[in-house]
Coordinates of C-alpha atoms in Angstrom, one line a residue:
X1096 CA 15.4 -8.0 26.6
X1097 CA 13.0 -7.3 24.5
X1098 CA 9.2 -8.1 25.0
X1099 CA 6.2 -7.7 23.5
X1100 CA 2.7 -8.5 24.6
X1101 CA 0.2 -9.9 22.9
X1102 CA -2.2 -7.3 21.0
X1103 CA -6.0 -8.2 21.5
X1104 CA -7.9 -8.8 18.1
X1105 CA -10.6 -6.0 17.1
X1106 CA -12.8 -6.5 14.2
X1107 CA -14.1 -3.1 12.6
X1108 CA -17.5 -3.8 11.3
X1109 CA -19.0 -1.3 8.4
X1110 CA -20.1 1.6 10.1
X1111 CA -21.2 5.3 8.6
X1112 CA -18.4 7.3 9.5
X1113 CA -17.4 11.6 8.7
X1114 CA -14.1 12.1 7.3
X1115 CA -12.3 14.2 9.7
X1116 CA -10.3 16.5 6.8
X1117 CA -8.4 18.9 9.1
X1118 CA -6.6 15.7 10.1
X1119 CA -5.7 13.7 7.1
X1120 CA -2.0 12.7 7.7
X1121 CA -1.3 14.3 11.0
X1122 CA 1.9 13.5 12.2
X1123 CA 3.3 12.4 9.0
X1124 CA 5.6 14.1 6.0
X1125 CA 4.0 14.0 2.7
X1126 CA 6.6 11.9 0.5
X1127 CA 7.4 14.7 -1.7
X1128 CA 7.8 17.3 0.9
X1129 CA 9.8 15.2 2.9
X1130 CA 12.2 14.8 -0.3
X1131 CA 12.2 18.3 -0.7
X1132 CA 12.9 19.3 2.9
X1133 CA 16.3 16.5 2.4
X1134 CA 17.6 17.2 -0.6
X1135 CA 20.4 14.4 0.3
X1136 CA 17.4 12.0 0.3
X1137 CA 15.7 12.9 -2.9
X1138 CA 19.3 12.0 -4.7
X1139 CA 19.4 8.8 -2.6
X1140 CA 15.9 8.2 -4.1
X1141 CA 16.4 9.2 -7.6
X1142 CA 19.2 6.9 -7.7
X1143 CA 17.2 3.8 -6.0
X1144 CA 14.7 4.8 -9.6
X1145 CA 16.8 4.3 -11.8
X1146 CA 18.5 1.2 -10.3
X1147 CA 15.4 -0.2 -9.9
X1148 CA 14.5 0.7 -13.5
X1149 CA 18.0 -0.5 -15.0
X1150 CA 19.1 -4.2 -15.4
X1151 CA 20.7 -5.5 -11.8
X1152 CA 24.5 -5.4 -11.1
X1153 CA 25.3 -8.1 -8.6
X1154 CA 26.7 -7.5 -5.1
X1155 CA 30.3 -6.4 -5.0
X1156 CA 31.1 -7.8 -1.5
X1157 CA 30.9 -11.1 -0.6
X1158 CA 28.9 -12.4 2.4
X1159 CA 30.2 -14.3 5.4
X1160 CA 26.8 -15.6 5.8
X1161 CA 23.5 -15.7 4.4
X1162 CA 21.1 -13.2 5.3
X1163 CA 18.1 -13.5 7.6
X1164 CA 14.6 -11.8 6.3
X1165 CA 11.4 -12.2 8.1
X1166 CA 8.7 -11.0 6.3
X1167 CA 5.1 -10.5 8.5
X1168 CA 2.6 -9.4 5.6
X1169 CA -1.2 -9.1 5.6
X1170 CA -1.0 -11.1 2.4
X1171 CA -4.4 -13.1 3.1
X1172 CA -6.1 -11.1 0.4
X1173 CA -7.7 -11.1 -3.3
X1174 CA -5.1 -8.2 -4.1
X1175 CA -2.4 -10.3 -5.0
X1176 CA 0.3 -7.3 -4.4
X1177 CA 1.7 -8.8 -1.3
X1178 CA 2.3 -12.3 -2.7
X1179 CA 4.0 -10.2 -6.0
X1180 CA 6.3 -7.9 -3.7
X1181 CA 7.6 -11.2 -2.4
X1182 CA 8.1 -12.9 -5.9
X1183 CA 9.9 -10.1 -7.2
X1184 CA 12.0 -9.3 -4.0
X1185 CA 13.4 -12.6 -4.0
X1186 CA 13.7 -12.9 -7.5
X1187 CA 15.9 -9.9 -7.8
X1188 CA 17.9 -10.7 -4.4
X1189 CA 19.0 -14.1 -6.3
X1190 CA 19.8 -11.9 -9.8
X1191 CA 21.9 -9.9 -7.6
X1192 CA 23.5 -12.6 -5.7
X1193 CA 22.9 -12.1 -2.2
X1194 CA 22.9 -14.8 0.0
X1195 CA 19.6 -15.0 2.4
X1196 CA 17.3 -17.0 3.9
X1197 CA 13.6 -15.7 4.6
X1198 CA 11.0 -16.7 6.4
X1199 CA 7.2 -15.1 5.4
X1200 CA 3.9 -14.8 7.1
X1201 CA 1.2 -13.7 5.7
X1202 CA -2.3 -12.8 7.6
X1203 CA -5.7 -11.4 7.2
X1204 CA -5.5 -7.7 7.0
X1205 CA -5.5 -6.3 10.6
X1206 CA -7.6 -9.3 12.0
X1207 CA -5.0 -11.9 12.5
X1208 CA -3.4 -10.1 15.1
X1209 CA -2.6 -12.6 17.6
X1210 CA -0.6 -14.7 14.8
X1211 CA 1.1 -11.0 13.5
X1212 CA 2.4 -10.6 17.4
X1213 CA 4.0 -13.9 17.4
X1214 CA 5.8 -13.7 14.0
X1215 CA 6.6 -10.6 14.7
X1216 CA 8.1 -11.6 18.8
X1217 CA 10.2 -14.8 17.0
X1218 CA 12.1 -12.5 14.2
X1219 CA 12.8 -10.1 17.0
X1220 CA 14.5 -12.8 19.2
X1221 CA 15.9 -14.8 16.5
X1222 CA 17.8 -11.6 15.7
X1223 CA 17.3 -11.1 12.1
X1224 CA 18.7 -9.2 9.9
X1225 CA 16.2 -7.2 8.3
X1226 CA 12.0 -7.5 9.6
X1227 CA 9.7 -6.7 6.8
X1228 CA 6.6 -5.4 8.1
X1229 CA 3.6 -2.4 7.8
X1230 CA 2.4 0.6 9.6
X1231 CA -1.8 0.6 9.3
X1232 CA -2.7 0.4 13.0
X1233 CA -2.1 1.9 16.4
X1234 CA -1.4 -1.3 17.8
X1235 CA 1.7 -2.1 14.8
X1236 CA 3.0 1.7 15.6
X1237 CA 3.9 0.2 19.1
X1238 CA 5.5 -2.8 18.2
X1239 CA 7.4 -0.8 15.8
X1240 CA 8.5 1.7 18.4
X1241 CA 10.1 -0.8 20.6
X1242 CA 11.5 -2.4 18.0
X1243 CA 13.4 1.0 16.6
X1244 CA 14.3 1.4 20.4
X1245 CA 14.9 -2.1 21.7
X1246 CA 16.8 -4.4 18.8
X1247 CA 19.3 -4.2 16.2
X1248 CA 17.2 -5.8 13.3
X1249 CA 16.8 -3.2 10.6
X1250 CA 13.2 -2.8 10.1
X1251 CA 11.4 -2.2 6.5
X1252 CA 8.3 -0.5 6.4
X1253 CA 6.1 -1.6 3.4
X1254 CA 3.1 0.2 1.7
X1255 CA 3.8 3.4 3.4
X1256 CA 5.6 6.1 2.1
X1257 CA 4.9 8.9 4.1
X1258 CA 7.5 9.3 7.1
X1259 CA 6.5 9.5 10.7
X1260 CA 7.3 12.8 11.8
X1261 CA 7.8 11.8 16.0
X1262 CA 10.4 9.2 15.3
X1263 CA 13.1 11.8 14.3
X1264 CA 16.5 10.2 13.7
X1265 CA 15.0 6.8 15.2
X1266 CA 13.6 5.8 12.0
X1267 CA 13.4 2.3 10.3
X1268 CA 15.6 1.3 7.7
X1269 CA 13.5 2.1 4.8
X1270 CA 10.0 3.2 3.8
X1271 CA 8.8 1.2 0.6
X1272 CA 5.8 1.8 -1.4
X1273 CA 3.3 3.8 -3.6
X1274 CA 2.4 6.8 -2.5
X1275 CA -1.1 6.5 -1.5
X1276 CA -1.8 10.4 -2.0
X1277 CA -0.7 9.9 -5.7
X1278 CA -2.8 7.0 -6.5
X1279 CA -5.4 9.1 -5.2
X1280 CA -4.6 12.0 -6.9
X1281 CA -5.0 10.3 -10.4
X1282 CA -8.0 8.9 -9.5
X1283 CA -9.6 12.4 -8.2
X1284 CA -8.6 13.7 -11.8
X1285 CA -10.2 10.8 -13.3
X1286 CA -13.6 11.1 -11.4
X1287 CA -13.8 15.3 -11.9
X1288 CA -13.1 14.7 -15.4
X1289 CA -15.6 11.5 -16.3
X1290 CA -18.4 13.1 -12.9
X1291 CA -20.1 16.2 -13.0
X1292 CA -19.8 19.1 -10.8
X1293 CA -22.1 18.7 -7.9
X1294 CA -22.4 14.8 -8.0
X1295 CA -22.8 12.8 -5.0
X1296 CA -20.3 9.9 -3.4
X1297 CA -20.1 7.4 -1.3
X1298 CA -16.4 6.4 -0.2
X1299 CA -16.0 2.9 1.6
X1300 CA -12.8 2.8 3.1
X1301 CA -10.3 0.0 4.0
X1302 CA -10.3 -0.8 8.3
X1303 CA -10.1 1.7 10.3
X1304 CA -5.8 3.1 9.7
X1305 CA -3.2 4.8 8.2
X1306 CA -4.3 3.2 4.8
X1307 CA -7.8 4.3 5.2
X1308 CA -7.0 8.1 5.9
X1309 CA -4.0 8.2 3.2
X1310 CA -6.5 7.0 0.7
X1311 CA -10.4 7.9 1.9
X1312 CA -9.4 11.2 4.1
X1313 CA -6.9 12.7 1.2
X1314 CA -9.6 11.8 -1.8
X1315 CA -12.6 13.8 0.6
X1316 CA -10.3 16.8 1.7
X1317 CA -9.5 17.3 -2.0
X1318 CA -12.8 16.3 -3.2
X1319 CA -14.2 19.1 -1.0
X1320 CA -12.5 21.9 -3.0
X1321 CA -13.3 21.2 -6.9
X1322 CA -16.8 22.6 -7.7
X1323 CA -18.8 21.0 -4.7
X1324 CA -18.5 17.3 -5.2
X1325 CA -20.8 15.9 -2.1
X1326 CA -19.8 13.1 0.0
X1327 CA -22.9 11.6 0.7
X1328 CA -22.0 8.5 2.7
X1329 CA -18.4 6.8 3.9
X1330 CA -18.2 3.5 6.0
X1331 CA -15.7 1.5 7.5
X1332 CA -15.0 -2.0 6.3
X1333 CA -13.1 -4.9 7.3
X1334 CA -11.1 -5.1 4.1
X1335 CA -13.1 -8.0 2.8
X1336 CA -15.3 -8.4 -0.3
X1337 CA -18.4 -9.1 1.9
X1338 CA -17.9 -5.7 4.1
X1339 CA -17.4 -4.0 0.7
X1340 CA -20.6 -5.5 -0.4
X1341 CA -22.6 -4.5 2.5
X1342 CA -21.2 -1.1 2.7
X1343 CA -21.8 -0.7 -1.0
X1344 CA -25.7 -2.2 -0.3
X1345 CA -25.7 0.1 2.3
X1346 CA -24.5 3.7 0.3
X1347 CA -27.2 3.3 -2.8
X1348 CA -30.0 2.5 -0.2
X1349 CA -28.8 5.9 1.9
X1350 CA -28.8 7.5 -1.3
X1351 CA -29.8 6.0 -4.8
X1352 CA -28.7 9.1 -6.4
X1353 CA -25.0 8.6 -6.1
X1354 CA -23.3 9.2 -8.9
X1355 CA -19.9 7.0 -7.6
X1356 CA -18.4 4.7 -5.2
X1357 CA -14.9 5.5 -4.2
X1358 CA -13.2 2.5 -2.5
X1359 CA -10.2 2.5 -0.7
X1360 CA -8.7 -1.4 -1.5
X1361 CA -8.8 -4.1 -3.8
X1362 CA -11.1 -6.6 -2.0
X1363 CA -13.6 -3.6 -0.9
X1364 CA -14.0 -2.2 -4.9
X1365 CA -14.5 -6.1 -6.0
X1366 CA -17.6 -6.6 -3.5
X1367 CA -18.5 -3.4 -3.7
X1368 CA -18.9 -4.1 -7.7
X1369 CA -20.8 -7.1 -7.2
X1370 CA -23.3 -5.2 -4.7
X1371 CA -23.7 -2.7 -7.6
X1372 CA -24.3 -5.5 -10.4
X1373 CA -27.4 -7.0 -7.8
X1374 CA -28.9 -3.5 -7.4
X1375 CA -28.8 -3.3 -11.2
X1376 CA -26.6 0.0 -10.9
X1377 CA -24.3 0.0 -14.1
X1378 CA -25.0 3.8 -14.0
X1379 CA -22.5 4.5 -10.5
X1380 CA -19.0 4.4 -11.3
X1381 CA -16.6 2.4 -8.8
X1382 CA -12.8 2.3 -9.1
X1383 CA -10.2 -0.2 -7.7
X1384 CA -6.6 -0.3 -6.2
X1385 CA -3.6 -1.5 -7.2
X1386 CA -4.5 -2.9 -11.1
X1387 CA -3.3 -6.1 -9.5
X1388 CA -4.7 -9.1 -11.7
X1389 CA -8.1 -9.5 -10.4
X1390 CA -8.6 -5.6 -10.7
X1391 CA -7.8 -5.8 -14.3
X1392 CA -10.1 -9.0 -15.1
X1393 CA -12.6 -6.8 -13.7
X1394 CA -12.1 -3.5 -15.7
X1395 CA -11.9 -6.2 -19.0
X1396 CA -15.8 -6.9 -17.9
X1397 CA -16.9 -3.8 -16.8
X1398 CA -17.3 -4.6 -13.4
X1399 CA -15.1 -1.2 -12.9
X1400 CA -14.4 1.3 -14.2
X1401 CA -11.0 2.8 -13.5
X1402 CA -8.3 2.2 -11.0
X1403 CA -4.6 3.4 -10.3
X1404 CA -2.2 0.4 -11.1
X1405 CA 0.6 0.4 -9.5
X1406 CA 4.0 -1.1 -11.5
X1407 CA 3.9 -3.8 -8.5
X1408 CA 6.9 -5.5 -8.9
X1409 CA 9.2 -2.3 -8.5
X1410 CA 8.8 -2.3 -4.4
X1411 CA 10.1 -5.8 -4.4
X1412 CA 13.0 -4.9 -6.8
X1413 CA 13.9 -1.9 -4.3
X1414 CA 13.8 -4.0 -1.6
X1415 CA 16.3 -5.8 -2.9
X1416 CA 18.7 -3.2 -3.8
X1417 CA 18.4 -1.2 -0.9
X1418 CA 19.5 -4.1 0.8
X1419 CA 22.1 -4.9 -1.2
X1420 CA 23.6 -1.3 -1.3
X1421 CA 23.3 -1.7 2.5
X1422 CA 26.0 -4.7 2.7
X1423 CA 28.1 -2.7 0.0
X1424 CA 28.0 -0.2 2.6
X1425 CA 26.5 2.1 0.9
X1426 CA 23.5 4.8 1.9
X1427 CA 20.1 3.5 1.6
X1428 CA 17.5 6.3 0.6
X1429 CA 15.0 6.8 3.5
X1430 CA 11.8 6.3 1.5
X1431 CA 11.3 4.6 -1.9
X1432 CA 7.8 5.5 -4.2
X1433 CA 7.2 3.0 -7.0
X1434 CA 5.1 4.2 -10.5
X1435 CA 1.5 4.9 -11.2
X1436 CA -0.2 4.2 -14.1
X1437 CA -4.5 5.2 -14.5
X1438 CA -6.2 2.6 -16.4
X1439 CA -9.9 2.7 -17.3
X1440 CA -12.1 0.1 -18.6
X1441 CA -11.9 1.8 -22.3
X1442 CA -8.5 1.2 -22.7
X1443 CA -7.0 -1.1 -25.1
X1444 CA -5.9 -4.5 -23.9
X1445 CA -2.5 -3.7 -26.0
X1446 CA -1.9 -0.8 -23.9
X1447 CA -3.1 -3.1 -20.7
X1448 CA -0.6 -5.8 -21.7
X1449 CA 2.4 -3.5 -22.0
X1450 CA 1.7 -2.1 -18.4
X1451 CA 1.6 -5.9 -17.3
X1452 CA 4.7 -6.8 -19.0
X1453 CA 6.6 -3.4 -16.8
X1454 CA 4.4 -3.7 -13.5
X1455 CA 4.6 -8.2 -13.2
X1456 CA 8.1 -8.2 -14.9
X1457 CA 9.5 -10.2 -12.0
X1458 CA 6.4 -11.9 -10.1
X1459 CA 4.7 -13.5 -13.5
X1460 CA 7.8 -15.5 -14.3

């Protein structure tokens, strides 16, 4: 039988930090490497795009009984991507015509770990069909493990995209996501193009996890090779708007001469912003992540000044078909990477609205 004990909460105050470079992503493929190393996969993906892209074609087999979804997301956030993925996921699950039944939880990100054990323990025994979860943490690799090992619930691995090299063929259902190290990418070009050579940054990343080094470690390692860009400071947060604040507080007083503030999530950038509006610093650039709706209020005022928007609905939308291509009996693609777009705070709101209308196509109805 399977068991799982009880995972004892850690907080991760802000604390300075060095990026370790050499080991950004150990143990992982890249997403386009691993594509390219499975040729068969990068077909499966392709053709995941363009359903996902393309208007739905229900199921063609018909169900003895609904399905059974457990979704355990750290949802308990001003990014309002996790509460989207689920709007869309179920939206396009119903356009499709699968039958299912879900049942969501949604915590605080890495903090609620207690409550994340527990949800997790109950879809386990109650034998579901498909367990929606995430991969940030040492203690979620575990659970994840015995799960691959111990159960026949298909497991779905959200907001990573990035495969785990020591799990082999014992892999979850599906990876779903946007690739972090592109999201990162287009904002490295944005900062080299808008900062000049030589500048100094302080990077506040998310908790201490996978999303911190896919996002903070890639951005230094890379930063590190284009014309001498300094990292000044970096500190942990606990994925809040008041660690952001603090650790933003904390960077300009290190170092007033910073030229930007690269933040690793949502609720870091927006405290991190308002730290910067106290201090009277309009001159140091901050980004966001995601272009959910609170990042893009933001960019309308100024607040920042550039972040990678994801099209947020199109993980949800996978989700769905992979799931339905799965009753069909079809193959599901191992790994699914939504769209990036860059958006700054010059940009027109017509061209703003337009990428609303393709990345909330689902979740704003």
């Amino acid at each position: 039988m399977f068991k799982l004990a009880l995972i004892t909460l850690a907080i991760v105050v802000p604390v300075v930090t060095c990026a370790h470079t050499t080991q950004v992503l150990n143990g992982y493929w890249q997403y386009e490497e691993y594509l390219e190393a499975n040729p068969e996969q990068k077909g499966l993906s392709q053709e995941l795009t363009e359903a996902v892209r393309n208007a739905p074609i229900p199921i063609s087999t018909k169900q003895t009984k609904p399905l059974s979804i457990s979704v355990v997301y750290p949802g308990q956030q001003v990014s309002d991507y996790w509460v989207r993925n689920i709007k869309s996921f179920e939206a396009r699950l119903k356009e499709l015509g699968v039958k299912y039944e879900i049942k969501q939880v949604f915590t605080r990100p890495n903090l609620d770990v207690r409550q994340q054990s527990l949800s997790l323990l109950e879809a386990v025994q109650n034998k579901a069909d498909y367990l929606i979860f995430t991969l940030d943490t040492t203690r979620h690799r575990k659970f994840i493990e015995n799960v691959l090992s111990s159960t026949d619930t298909k497991l779905v691995l959200q907001n990573i995209t990035t495969p785990v090299r020591a799990w082999g063929d014992q892999k979850p259902f599906m990876y779903v996501g946007f690739d972090h190290v592109k999201g990162m990418r287009l904002l490295k070009s944005y900062y080299k193009e808008n900062v000049p050579a030589g500048s100094r940054y302080s990077v506040l990343y998310f908790s201490e996890g996978y999303v911190s080094d896919a996002r903070g470690d890639t951005f230094i390692e890379e930063m590190s090779h284009h014309d001498s860009y300094q990292l000044s400071s970096s500190f942990y947060t606990t994925a809040t708007q008041e660690s952001g604040y603090n650790a933003a507080i904390k960077a300009v007083e290190k170092d007033p001469e910073i030229s930007f503030i690269y933040a690793c999530s949502t609720d870091v950038a927006l405290g991190a912003a308002q730290a910067l509006k106290k201090l009277n610093r309009n001159d140091i650039l901050i980004n966001g992540w995601g272009g959910g709706s609170a990042e893009l209020e933001a960019l309308s005022k100024g607040d920042l000044a550039v972040t990678a928007m994801r099209m947020n609905d199109d993980t949800g939308v996978a989700l769905a078909e992979a799931i339905k291509w799965d009753i069909e009996g079809k193959d599901v693609p191992d790994v699914y990477s939504g769209d990036f777009e860059l958006v700054t705070r010059t940009d027109m709101q017509t061209k703003i609205d337009k990428l609303k209308q393709r990345a909330f196509r689902y979740s704003d109805q």
